[in-house]
Amino acid sequence: MRGSSRMMLILTAIVWTPALLLALGLGLAFLTGCHVDEGSRHPCVVCGLDLGGLLYTLTMMGWLMIPMLPFMVLTLLFGLGSGMWALVRGWWA
């Protein structure tokens, strides 16, 4: 893997981290049957552990997606362009 590709992979991971954390929080809340909202944390006891604070923190990461949205779109466009370029190169090789 070239240096620029590695850097793009790292930047993509950083940009998409808030979305992944939000999805993780919502998924855990769904699986445990806990209530999660932006107002405050709610108690969520699973196996003797209160996960309410963790779920609240994970879902609040969704707010970081707002400033990251333009960069998320750029990573999608770059990935689409790279994929198309690879297809064209493979087609003519």
Coordinates of N, CA, C and O in Angstrom, one line a residue, residues 36-90:
V36 N -32.8 5.7 24.8 CA -31.8 6.6 24.6 C -32.3 7.8 23.9 O -33.0 7.7 22.9
D37 N -32.0 9.0 24.5 CA -32.4 10.3 23.8 C -31.3 11.3 24.1 O -30.4 11.1 24.9
E38 N -31.5 12.5 23.5 CA -30.5 13.6 23.6 C -30.6 14.4 24.9 O -29.7 15.1 25.3
G39 N -31.7 14.2 25.6 CA -32.0 15.0 26.8 C -31.1 14.7 27.9 O -30.6 15.6 28.6
S40 N -31.0 13.4 28.3 CA -30.2 13.0 29.4 C -30.0 11.5 29.3 O -30.6 10.8 28.5
R41 N -29.1 11.0 30.2 CA -28.9 9.6 30.2 C -30.0 8.9 31.0 O -30.6 9.5 32.0
H42 N -30.3 7.7 30.7 CA -31.3 6.9 31.4 C -30.7 5.7 31.9 O -29.8 5.1 31.2
P43 N -31.1 5.2 33.0 CA -30.5 3.9 33.5 C -30.8 2.8 32.6 O -31.9 2.6 32.1
C44 N -29.8 2.0 32.4 CA -29.9 0.8 31.5 C -29.1 -0.3 32.1 O -27.9 -0.3 31.9
V45 N -29.6 -1.1 33.0 CA -28.9 -2.2 33.7 C -28.9 -3.4 32.8 O -30.0 -4.0 32.6
V46 N -27.7 -3.9 32.5 CA -27.6 -5.1 31.7 C -26.5 -6.0 32.5 O -25.4 -5.5 32.6
C47 N -26.9 -7.1 32.9 CA -26.0 -8.0 33.6 C -25.3 -7.3 34.8 O -24.1 -7.5 35.1
G48 N -26.1 -6.5 35.5 CA -25.6 -5.8 36.7 C -24.8 -4.5 36.4 O -24.3 -3.9 37.3
L49 N -24.6 -4.2 35.1 CA -23.8 -3.0 34.8 C -24.8 -1.9 34.2 O -25.7 -2.3 33.4
D50 N -24.6 -0.7 34.6 CA -25.4 0.4 34.1 C -24.7 0.9 32.9 O -23.7 1.6 32.9
L51 N -25.4 0.7 31.7 CA -24.8 1.1 30.4 C -25.4 2.4 30.0 O -25.1 2.9 28.8
G52 N -26.2 3.1 30.8 CA -26.9 4.3 30.4 C -25.9 5.4 30.0 O -26.1 6.1 28.9
G53 N -24.9 5.6 30.8 CA -23.9 6.7 30.4 C -23.1 6.4 29.1 O -22.9 7.2 28.3
L54 N -22.8 5.1 29.0 CA -22.1 4.7 27.7 C -22.9 4.9 26.5 O -22.5 5.5 25.5
L55 N -24.2 4.5 26.6 CA -25.1 4.6 25.5 C -25.4 6.1 25.2 O -25.4 6.5 24.0
Y56 N -25.5 6.9 26.2 CA -25.7 8.3 26.0 C -24.5 9.0 25.3 O -24.6 9.7 24.3
T57 N -23.3 8.6 25.7 CA -22.1 9.1 25.1 C -21.9 8.7 23.7 O -21.6 9.5 22.8
L58 N -22.2 7.4 23.4 CA -22.1 6.9 22.0 C -23.1 7.6 21.1 O -22.7 7.9 20.0
T59 N -24.3 7.8 21.6 CA -25.3 8.4 20.7 C -25.0 9.9 20.5 O -25.4 10.5 19.5
M60 N -24.4 10.6 21.5 CA -24.0 12.0 21.3 C -22.9 12.2 20.3 O -22.7 13.3 19.8
M61 N -22.2 11.1 20.0 CA -21.2 11.2 18.9 C -21.8 11.6 17.6 O -21.1 12.1 16.7
G62 N -23.1 11.3 17.5 CA -23.8 11.6 16.2 C -23.8 13.1 15.9 O -23.8 13.5 14.7
W63 N -23.7 14.0 16.9 CA -23.6 15.4 16.7 C -22.3 15.8 16.0 O -22.2 16.8 15.3
L64 N -21.3 15.0 16.2 CA -20.0 15.3 15.5 C -20.1 15.0 14.0 O -19.2 15.4 13.3
M65 N -21.1 14.3 13.6 CA -21.3 14.0 12.2 C -21.6 15.3 11.4 O -21.3 15.4 10.2
I66 N -22.3 16.3 12.1 CA -22.7 17.5 11.3 C -21.5 18.2 10.7 O -21.5 18.5 9.5
P67 N -20.4 18.5 11.5 CA -19.3 19.2 10.8 C -18.5 18.2 9.9 O -17.8 18.7 9.0
M68 N -18.7 16.9 10.1 CA -17.9 16.0 9.3 C -18.6 15.6 8.0 O -18.0 15.0 7.1
L69 N -19.9 16.0 7.8 CA -20.6 15.5 6.6 C -19.9 15.9 5.3 O -19.9 15.0 4.4
P70 N -19.4 17.1 5.1 CA -18.8 17.4 3.9 C -17.6 16.5 3.6 O -17.4 16.0 2.5
F71 N -16.8 16.1 4.7 CA -15.7 15.3 4.5 C -16.1 13.8 4.3 O -15.4 13.1 3.5
M72 N -17.2 13.4 4.9 CA -17.8 12.1 4.6 C -18.2 12.0 3.2 O -17.9 10.9 2.5
V73 N -18.8 13.0 2.6 CA -19.2 13.0 1.2 C -17.9 12.9 0.3 O -17.9 12.2 -0.7
L74 N -16.9 13.7 0.7 CA -15.7 13.6 -0.1 C -15.0 12.2 -0.1 O -14.5 11.8 -1.1
T75 N -15.1 11.6 1.0 CA -14.5 10.2 1.1 C -15.3 9.2 0.2 O -14.7 8.4 -0.4
L76 N -16.6 9.4 0.2 CA -17.5 8.6 -0.7 C -17.2 8.8 -2.1 O -17.0 7.9 -2.9
L77 N -17.0 10.1 -2.5 CA -16.7 10.4 -3.9 C -15.3 10.0 -4.3 O -15.2 9.5 -5.4
F78 N -14.4 10.1 -3.4 CA -13.0 9.6 -3.7 C -13.0 8.1 -3.8 O -12.4 7.6 -4.7
G79 N -13.8 7.4 -3.0 CA -13.8 6.0 -3.1 C -14.5 5.5 -4.4 O -14.1 4.6 -5.0
L80 N -15.6 6.2 -4.8 CA -16.2 5.9 -6.0 C -15.3 6.2 -7.2 O -15.2 5.4 -8.1
G81 N -14.6 7.3 -7.2 CA -13.7 7.6 -8.2 C -12.5 6.6 -8.3 O -12.1 6.2 -9.4
S82 N -12.0 6.2 -7.2 CA -10.9 5.2 -7.2 C -11.4 3.9 -7.7 O -10.7 3.2 -8.4
G83 N -12.6 3.5 -7.3 CA -13.2 2.3 -7.8 C -13.4 2.3 -9.3 O -13.1 1.3 -10.0
M84 N -13.9 3.4 -9.8 CA -14.1 3.5 -11.3 C -12.8 3.5 -12.0 O -12.6 2.9 -13.1
W85 N -11.8 4.2 -11.4 CA -10.5 4.2 -12.1 C -9.9 2.8 -12.1 O -9.3 2.4 -13.1
A86 N -10.0 2.0 -11.0 CA -9.5 0.7 -11.0 C -10.3 -0.2 -12.1 O -9.6 -1.0 -12.7
L87 N -11.6 0.0 -12.2 CA -12.3 -0.7 -13.3 C -11.8 -0.4 -14.7 O -11.6 -1.3 -15.5
V88 N -11.6 0.9 -14.9 CA -11.1 1.3 -16.2 C -9.7 0.8 -16.5 O -9.5 0.3 -17.6
R89 N -8.9 0.9 -15.5 CA -7.5 0.3 -15.7 C -7.6 -1.2 -15.9 O -6.8 -1.7 -16.7
G90 N -8.4 -1.9 -15.2 CA -8.5 -3.3 -15.4 C -9.1 -3.7 -16.7 O -8.8 -4.7 -17.3

